[in-house]
Amino acid sequence: MNIDATFWVAVSFVIFVGIIFYLKVPQKVYQSLEDSIKKIKKDIDDAEKLKDEAKNILSEHEAKVSKSKQEIEILIKKAKEEAEKTLIKKNEEFHNIVENRKKTAEQKIRQAKLQALKDVKNLSVNTAILAVEKIIKNSIDKKKLDKIYIASIEETKKILKNKSI
């Protein structure tokens, strides 16, 4: 029997396969693959937990953002209302000040007008008295003049007092 190289290759292959099974290489490979699969499954589970936590955190933050937006809108609305109230108040104060100044100015004008009328009356009375004095001095003697002068002054004073009252 002539043993050729094919036979030895077959024998060495059988020995090699035997050694592999004796050393439990397939179980070790299988165990290694199982460990990798378990680790991958664990990583996937952890990733899903993290994903769920992230979704929860995201929804919480979205709720906070929504609540913040509502609070901001409320604050803006309150600020607008305050501004409107302040504007109305300042507008009313301005109109009150203008009205008071107008009344004060009108009162000063009335007082000035009354004073001007009094001044004109006094000046006219004084002018009339002087004119009457000159006429009387030129046309009547001294005794009659004094009597007429005193009487006219008294009469003028009475008329002025009645008009002033």
PDB file of N, CA and C in Angstrom, residues 49-121:
ATOM      1  N   LYS A  49     -32.836  52.389  27.222  1.00  0.00           N
ATOM      2  CA  LYS A  49     -33.137  53.078  28.481  1.00  0.00           C
ATOM      3  C   LYS A  49     -32.704  54.543  28.402  1.00  0.00           C
ATOM      4  N   LEU A  50     -31.499  54.754  27.882  1.00  0.00           N
ATOM      5  CA  LEU A  50     -31.012  56.128  27.716  1.00  0.00           C
ATOM      6  C   LEU A  50     -31.912  56.917  26.763  1.00  0.00           C
ATOM      7  N   LYS A  51     -32.364  56.219  25.712  1.00  0.00           N
ATOM      8  CA  LYS A  51     -33.268  56.858  24.749  1.00  0.00           C
ATOM      9  C   LYS A  51     -34.568  57.256  25.441  1.00  0.00           C
ATOM     10  N   ASP A  52     -35.134  56.345  26.259  1.00  0.00           N
ATOM     11  CA  ASP A  52     -36.368  56.646  26.992  1.00  0.00           C
ATOM     12  C   ASP A  52     -36.149  57.807  27.970  1.00  0.00           C
ATOM     13  N   GLU A  53     -34.999  57.755  28.685  1.00  0.00           N
ATOM     14  CA  GLU A  53     -34.687  58.848  29.609  1.00  0.00           C
ATOM     15  C   GLU A  53     -34.556  60.173  28.855  1.00  0.00           C
ATOM     16  N   ALA A  54     -33.904  60.121  27.702  1.00  0.00           N
ATOM     17  CA  ALA A  54     -33.733  61.329  26.895  1.00  0.00           C
ATOM     18  C   ALA A  54     -35.091  61.850  26.425  1.00  0.00           C
ATOM     19  N   LYS A  55     -35.983  60.913  26.041  1.00  0.00           N
ATOM     20  CA  LYS A  55     -37.327  61.338  25.636  1.00  0.00           C
ATOM     21  C   LYS A  55     -38.051  61.999  26.792  1.00  0.00           C
ATOM     22  N   ASN A  56     -37.934  61.391  27.997  1.00  0.00           N
ATOM     23  CA  ASN A  56     -38.568  61.967  29.175  1.00  0.00           C
ATOM     24  C   ASN A  56     -38.008  63.357  29.486  1.00  0.00           C
ATOM     25  N   ILE A  57     -36.683  63.452  29.452  1.00  0.00           N
ATOM     26  CA  ILE A  57     -36.046  64.747  29.714  1.00  0.00           C
ATOM     27  C   ILE A  57     -36.466  65.761  28.651  1.00  0.00           C
ATOM     28  N   LEU A  58     -36.509  65.315  27.397  1.00  0.00           N
ATOM     29  CA  LEU A  58     -36.928  66.202  26.317  1.00  0.00           C
ATOM     30  C   LEU A  58     -38.358  66.689  26.535  1.00  0.00           C
ATOM     31  N   SER A  59     -39.246  65.752  26.898  1.00  0.00           N
ATOM     32  CA  SER A  59     -40.644  66.153  27.116  1.00  0.00           C
ATOM     33  C   SER A  59     -40.749  67.094  28.319  1.00  0.00           C
ATOM     34  N   GLU A  60     -39.951  66.831  29.375  1.00  0.00           N
ATOM     35  CA  GLU A  60     -39.946  67.737  30.527  1.00  0.00           C
ATOM     36  C   GLU A  60     -39.479  69.127  30.115  1.00  0.00           C
ATOM     37  N   HIS A  61     -38.398  69.188  29.345  1.00  0.00           N
ATOM     38  CA  HIS A  61     -37.881  70.483  28.899  1.00  0.00           C
ATOM     39  C   HIS A  61     -38.862  71.184  27.959  1.00  0.00           C
ATOM     40  N   GLU A  62     -39.488  70.397  27.096  1.00  0.00           N
ATOM     41  CA  GLU A  62     -40.494  71.001  26.220  1.00  0.00           C
ATOM     42  C   GLU A  62     -41.647  71.569  27.034  1.00  0.00           C
ATOM     43  N   ALA A  63     -42.050  70.853  28.086  1.00  0.00           N
ATOM     44  CA  ALA A  63     -43.113  71.344  28.964  1.00  0.00           C
ATOM     45  C   ALA A  63     -42.656  72.623  29.663  1.00  0.00           C
ATOM     46  N   LYS A  64     -41.403  72.618  30.137  1.00  0.00           N
ATOM     47  CA  LYS A  64     -40.862  73.827  30.781  1.00  0.00           C
ATOM     48  C   LYS A  64     -40.807  74.991  29.802  1.00  0.00           C
ATOM     49  N   VAL A  65     -40.369  74.728  28.579  1.00  0.00           N
ATOM     50  CA  VAL A  65     -40.306  75.777  27.557  1.00  0.00           C
ATOM     51  C   VAL A  65     -41.703  76.313  27.271  1.00  0.00           C
ATOM     52  N   SER A  66     -42.661  75.403  27.155  1.00  0.00           N
ATOM     53  CA  SER A  66     -44.042  75.810  26.907  1.00  0.00           C
ATOM     54  C   SER A  66     -44.558  76.657  28.067  1.00  0.00           C
ATOM     55  N   LYS A  67     -44.288  76.192  29.276  1.00  0.00           N
ATOM     56  CA  LYS A  67     -44.712  76.946  30.467  1.00  0.00           C
ATOM     57  C   LYS A  67     -44.024  78.303  30.501  1.00  0.00           C
ATOM     58  N   SER A  68     -42.746  78.325  30.168  1.00  0.00           N
ATOM     59  CA  SER A  68     -41.999  79.587  30.134  1.00  0.00           C
ATOM     60  C   SER A  68     -42.582  80.535  29.096  1.00  0.00           C
ATOM     61  N   LYS A  69     -42.942  80.001  27.941  1.00  0.00           N
ATOM     62  CA  LYS A  69     -43.541  80.831  26.899  1.00  0.00           C
ATOM     63  C   LYS A  69     -44.850  81.426  27.391  1.00  0.00           C
ATOM     64  N   GLN A  70     -45.645  80.600  28.088  1.00  0.00           N
ATOM     65  CA  GLN A  70     -46.911  81.109  28.622  1.00  0.00           C
ATOM     66  C   GLN A  70     -46.655  82.188  29.668  1.00  0.00           C
ATOM     67  N   GLU A  71     -45.673  81.963  30.540  1.00  0.00           N
ATOM     68  CA  GLU A  71     -45.338  82.960  31.551  1.00  0.00           C
ATOM     69  C   GLU A  71     -44.845  84.250  30.899  1.00  0.00           C
ATOM     70  N   ILE A  72     -44.041  84.114  29.853  1.00  0.00           N
ATOM     71  CA  ILE A  72     -43.545  85.295  29.141  1.00  0.00           C
ATOM     72  C   ILE A  72     -44.707  86.051  28.517  1.00  0.00           C
ATOM     73  N   GLU A  73     -45.639  85.321  27.902  1.00  0.00           N
ATOM     74  CA  GLU A  73     -46.807  85.976  27.309  1.00  0.00           C
ATOM     75  C   GLU A  73     -47.616  86.704  28.376  1.00  0.00           C
ATOM     76  N   ILE A  74     -47.770  86.071  29.545  1.00  0.00           N
ATOM     77  CA  ILE A  74     -48.504  86.708  30.643  1.00  0.00           C
ATOM     78  C   ILE A  74     -47.764  87.963  31.104  1.00  0.00           C
ATOM     79  N   LEU A  75     -46.442  87.851  31.243  1.00  0.00           N
ATOM     80  CA  LEU A  75     -45.651  89.009  31.665  1.00  0.00           C
ATOM     81  C   LEU A  75     -45.740  90.139  30.648  1.00  0.00           C
ATOM     82  N   ILE A  76     -45.680  89.790  29.370  1.00  0.00           N
ATOM     83  CA  ILE A  76     -45.789  90.804  28.318  1.00  0.00           C
ATOM     84  C   ILE A  76     -47.161  91.458  28.371  1.00  0.00           C
ATOM     85  N   LYS A  77     -48.186  90.638  28.560  1.00  0.00           N
ATOM     86  CA  LYS A  77     -49.551  91.174  28.641  1.00  0.00           C
ATOM     87  C   LYS A  77     -49.686  92.113  29.838  1.00  0.00           C
ATOM     88  N   LYS A  78     -49.143  91.694  30.989  1.00  0.00           N
ATOM     89  CA  LYS A  78     -49.191  92.542  32.185  1.00  0.00           C
ATOM     90  C   LYS A  78     -48.414  93.834  31.961  1.00  0.00           C
ATOM     91  N   ALA A  79     -47.259  93.729  31.312  1.00  0.00           N
ATOM     92  CA  ALA A  79     -46.447  94.925  31.049  1.00  0.00           C
ATOM     93  C   ALA A  79     -47.190  95.889  30.131  1.00  0.00           C
ATOM     94  N   LYS A  80     -47.871  95.333  29.124  1.00  0.00           N
ATOM     95  CA  LYS A  80     -48.649  96.190  28.226  1.00  0.00           C
ATOM     96  C   LYS A  80     -49.772  96.874  28.984  1.00  0.00           C
ATOM     97  N   GLU A  81     -50.462  96.105  29.850  1.00  0.00           N
ATOM     98  CA  GLU A  81     -51.547  96.699  30.632  1.00  0.00           C
ATOM     99  C   GLU A  81     -51.013  97.786  31.550  1.00  0.00           C
ATOM    100  N   GLU A  82     -49.866  97.525  32.197  1.00  0.00           N
ATOM    101  CA  GLU A  82     -49.252  98.525  33.072  1.00  0.00           C
ATOM    102  C   GLU A  82     -48.891  99.771  32.274  1.00  0.00           C
ATOM    103  N   ALA A  83     -48.316  99.562  31.094  1.00  0.00           N
ATOM    104  CA  ALA A  83     -47.923 100.693  30.255  1.00  0.00           C
ATOM    105  C   ALA A  83     -49.153 101.504  29.852  1.00  0.00           C
ATOM    106  N   GLU A  84     -50.228 100.809  29.504  1.00  0.00           N
ATOM    107  CA  GLU A  84     -51.450 101.521  29.123  1.00  0.00           C
ATOM    108  C   GLU A  84     -52.007 102.305  30.308  1.00  0.00           C
ATOM    109  N   LYS A  85     -52.020 101.668  31.492  1.00  0.00           N
ATOM    110  CA  LYS A  85     -52.517 102.359  32.686  1.00  0.00           C
ATOM    111  C   LYS A  85     -51.658 103.578  32.994  1.00  0.00           C
ATOM    112  N   THR A  86     -50.351 103.398  32.913  1.00  0.00           N
ATOM    113  CA  THR A  86     -49.438 104.503  33.178  1.00  0.00           C
ATOM    114  C   THR A  86     -49.638 105.612  32.157  1.00  0.00           C
ATOM    115  N   LEU A  87     -49.801 105.231  30.901  1.00  0.00           N
ATOM    116  CA  LEU A  87     -50.012 106.221  29.851  1.00  0.00           C
ATOM    117  C   LEU A  87     -51.301 106.995  30.096  1.00  0.00           C
ATOM    118  N   ILE A  88     -52.365 106.287  30.452  1.00  0.00           N
ATOM    119  CA  ILE A  88     -53.641 106.947  30.723  1.00  0.00           C
ATOM    120  C   ILE A  88     -53.495 107.874  31.926  1.00  0.00           C
ATOM    121  N   LYS A  89     -52.825 107.394  32.971  1.00  0.00           N
ATOM    122  CA  LYS A  89     -52.639 108.200  34.179  1.00  0.00           C
ATOM    123  C   LYS A  89     -51.831 109.459  33.859  1.00  0.00           C
ATOM    124  N   LYS A  90     -50.736 109.299  33.134  1.00  0.00           N
ATOM    125  CA  LYS A  90     -49.897 110.451  32.789  1.00  0.00           C
ATOM    126  C   LYS A  90     -50.665 111.414  31.890  1.00  0.00           C
ATOM    127  N   ASN A  91     -51.474 110.867  30.982  1.00  0.00           N
ATOM    128  CA  ASN A  91     -52.272 111.705  30.093  1.00  0.00           C
ATOM    129  C   ASN A  91     -53.270 112.526  30.900  1.00  0.00           C
ATOM    130  N   GLU A  92     -53.922 111.871  31.874  1.00  0.00           N
ATOM    131  CA  GLU A  92     -54.875 112.582  32.730  1.00  0.00           C
ATOM    132  C   GLU A  92     -54.168 113.649  33.557  1.00  0.00           C
ATOM    133  N   GLU A  93     -53.005 113.296  34.103  1.00  0.00           N
ATOM    134  CA  GLU A  93     -52.240 114.277  34.882  1.00  0.00           C
ATOM    135  C   GLU A  93     -51.862 115.461  34.009  1.00  0.00           C
ATOM    136  N   PHE A  94     -51.433 115.186  32.787  1.00  0.00           N
ATOM    137  CA  PHE A  94     -51.061 116.269  31.866  1.00  0.00           C
ATOM    138  C   PHE A  94     -52.254 117.177  31.594  1.00  0.00           C
ATOM    139  N   HIS A  95     -53.414 116.568  31.324  1.00  0.00           N
ATOM    140  CA  HIS A  95     -54.605 117.368  31.042  1.00  0.00           C
ATOM    141  C   HIS A  95     -55.025 118.176  32.272  1.00  0.00           C
ATOM    142  N   ASN A  96     -54.887 117.588  33.454  1.00  0.00           N
ATOM    143  CA  ASN A  96     -55.208 118.321  34.679  1.00  0.00           C
ATOM    144  C   ASN A  96     -54.272 119.515  34.858  1.00  0.00           C
ATOM    145  N   ILE A  97     -52.986 119.306  34.611  1.00  0.00           N
ATOM    146  CA  ILE A  97     -52.019 120.394  34.735  1.00  0.00           C
ATOM    147  C   ILE A  97     -52.335 121.496  33.726  1.00  0.00           C
ATOM    148  N   VAL A  98     -52.610 121.086  32.490  1.00  0.00           N
ATOM    149  CA  VAL A  98     -52.933 122.078  31.454  1.00  0.00           C
ATOM    150  C   VAL A  98     -54.205 122.838  31.831  1.00  0.00           C
ATOM    151  N   GLU A  99     -55.200 122.116  32.330  1.00  0.00           N
ATOM    152  CA  GLU A  99     -56.462 122.753  32.728  1.00  0.00           C
ATOM    153  C   GLU A  99     -56.229 123.730  33.881  1.00  0.00           C
ATOM    154  N   ASN A 100     -55.417 123.317  34.865  1.00  0.00           N
ATOM    155  CA  ASN A 100     -55.120 124.212  35.982  1.00  0.00           C
ATOM    156  C   ASN A 100     -54.382 125.459  35.513  1.00  0.00           C
ATOM    157  N   ARG A 101     -53.421 125.281  34.623  1.00  0.00           N
ATOM    158  CA  ARG A 101     -52.681 126.439  34.095  1.00  0.00           C
ATOM    159  C   ARG A 101     -53.602 127.350  33.294  1.00  0.00           C
ATOM    160  N   LYS A 102     -54.518 126.738  32.558  1.00  0.00           N
ATOM    161  CA  LYS A 102     -55.475 127.524  31.776  1.00  0.00           C
ATOM    162  C   LYS A 102     -56.355 128.355  32.709  1.00  0.00           C
ATOM    163  N   LYS A 103     -56.858 127.710  33.785  1.00  0.00           N
ATOM    164  CA  LYS A 103     -57.703 128.424  34.741  1.00  0.00           C
ATOM    165  C   LYS A 103     -56.919 129.549  35.410  1.00  0.00           C
ATOM    166  N   THR A 104     -55.668 129.261  35.780  1.00  0.00           N
ATOM    167  CA  THR A 104     -54.828 130.282  36.415  1.00  0.00           C
ATOM    168  C   THR A 104     -54.601 131.454  35.465  1.00  0.00           C
ATOM    169  N   ALA A 105     -54.323 131.139  34.208  1.00  0.00           N
ATOM    170  CA  ALA A 105     -54.097 132.195  33.216  1.00  0.00           C
ATOM    171  C   ALA A 105     -55.371 133.019  33.013  1.00  0.00           C
ATOM    172  N   GLU A 106     -56.518 132.339  32.935  1.00  0.00           N
ATOM    173  CA  GLU A 106     -57.782 133.066  32.772  1.00  0.00           C
ATOM    174  C   GLU A 106     -58.054 133.951  33.975  1.00  0.00           C
ATOM    175  N   GLN A 107     -57.756 133.449  35.185  1.00  0.00           N
ATOM    176  CA  GLN A 107     -57.956 134.250  36.391  1.00  0.00           C
ATOM    177  C   GLN A 107     -57.029 135.462  36.390  1.00  0.00           C
ATOM    178  N   LYS A 108     -55.779 135.270  35.995  1.00  0.00           N
ATOM    179  CA  LYS A 108     -54.838 136.399  35.921  1.00  0.00           C
ATOM    180  C   LYS A 108     -55.303 137.418  34.893  1.00  0.00           C
ATOM    181  N   ILE A 109     -55.842 136.929  33.773  1.00  0.00           N
ATOM    182  CA  ILE A 109     -56.347 137.847  32.737  1.00  0.00           C
ATOM    183  C   ILE A 109     -57.515 138.648  33.283  1.00  0.00           C
ATOM    184  N   ARG A 110     -58.433 137.978  33.987  1.00  0.00           N
ATOM    185  CA  ARG A 110     -59.577 138.699  34.588  1.00  0.00           C
ATOM    186  C   ARG A 110     -59.102 139.740  35.583  1.00  0.00           C
ATOM    187  N   GLN A 111     -58.146 139.374  36.426  1.00  0.00           N
ATOM    188  CA  GLN A 111     -57.620 140.309  37.408  1.00  0.00           C
ATOM    189  C   GLN A 111     -56.949 141.494  36.723  1.00  0.00           C
ATOM    190  N   ALA A 112     -56.175 141.207  35.681  1.00  0.00           N
ATOM    191  CA  ALA A 112     -55.497 142.287  34.953  1.00  0.00           C
ATOM    192  C   ALA A 112     -56.529 143.191  34.288  1.00  0.00           C
ATOM    193  N   LYS A 113     -57.586 142.583  33.757  1.00  0.00           N
ATOM    194  CA  LYS A 113     -58.645 143.358  33.100  1.00  0.00           C
ATOM    195  C   LYS A 113     -59.338 144.266  34.118  1.00  0.00           C
ATOM    196  N   LEU A 114     -59.672 143.710  35.299  1.00  0.00           N
ATOM    197  CA  LEU A 114     -60.310 144.513  36.355  1.00  0.00           C
ATOM    198  C   LEU A 114     -59.395 145.634  36.809  1.00  0.00           C
ATOM    199  N   GLN A 115     -58.111 145.309  36.967  1.00  0.00           N
ATOM    200  CA  GLN A 115     -57.147 146.334  37.382  1.00  0.00           C
ATOM    201  C   GLN A 115     -57.036 147.420  36.322  1.00  0.00           C
ATOM    202  N   ALA A 116     -57.023 147.038  35.071  1.00  0.00           N
ATOM    203  CA  ALA A 116     -56.938 148.022  33.987  1.00  0.00           C
ATOM    204  C   ALA A 116     -58.174 148.913  33.995  1.00  0.00           C
ATOM    205  N   LEU A 117     -59.363 148.316  34.194  1.00  0.00           N
ATOM    206  CA  LEU A 117     -60.592 149.116  34.255  1.00  0.00           C
ATOM    207  C   LEU A 117     -60.540 150.087  35.428  1.00  0.00           C
ATOM    208  N   LYS A 118     -60.071 149.621  36.589  1.00  0.00           N
ATOM    209  CA  LYS A 118     -59.953 150.518  37.754  1.00  0.00           C
ATOM    210  C   LYS A 118     -58.992 151.658  37.454  1.00  0.00           C
ATOM    211  N   ASP A 119     -57.851 151.294  36.828  1.00  0.00           N
ATOM    212  CA  ASP A 119     -56.861 152.331  36.498  1.00  0.00           C
ATOM    213  C   ASP A 119     -57.439 153.351  35.527  1.00  0.00           C
ATOM    214  N   VAL A 120     -58.181 152.876  34.526  1.00  0.00           N
ATOM    215  CA  VAL A 120     -58.789 153.796  33.553  1.00  0.00           C
ATOM    216  C   VAL A 120     -59.823 154.686  34.253  1.00  0.00           C
ATOM    217  N   LYS A 121     -60.638 154.090  35.132  1.00  0.00           N
ATOM    218  CA  LYS A 121     -61.641 154.875  35.853  1.00  0.00           C
ATOM    219  C   LYS A 121     -60.972 155.935  36.721  1.00  0.00           C
TER     220      LYS A 121
END
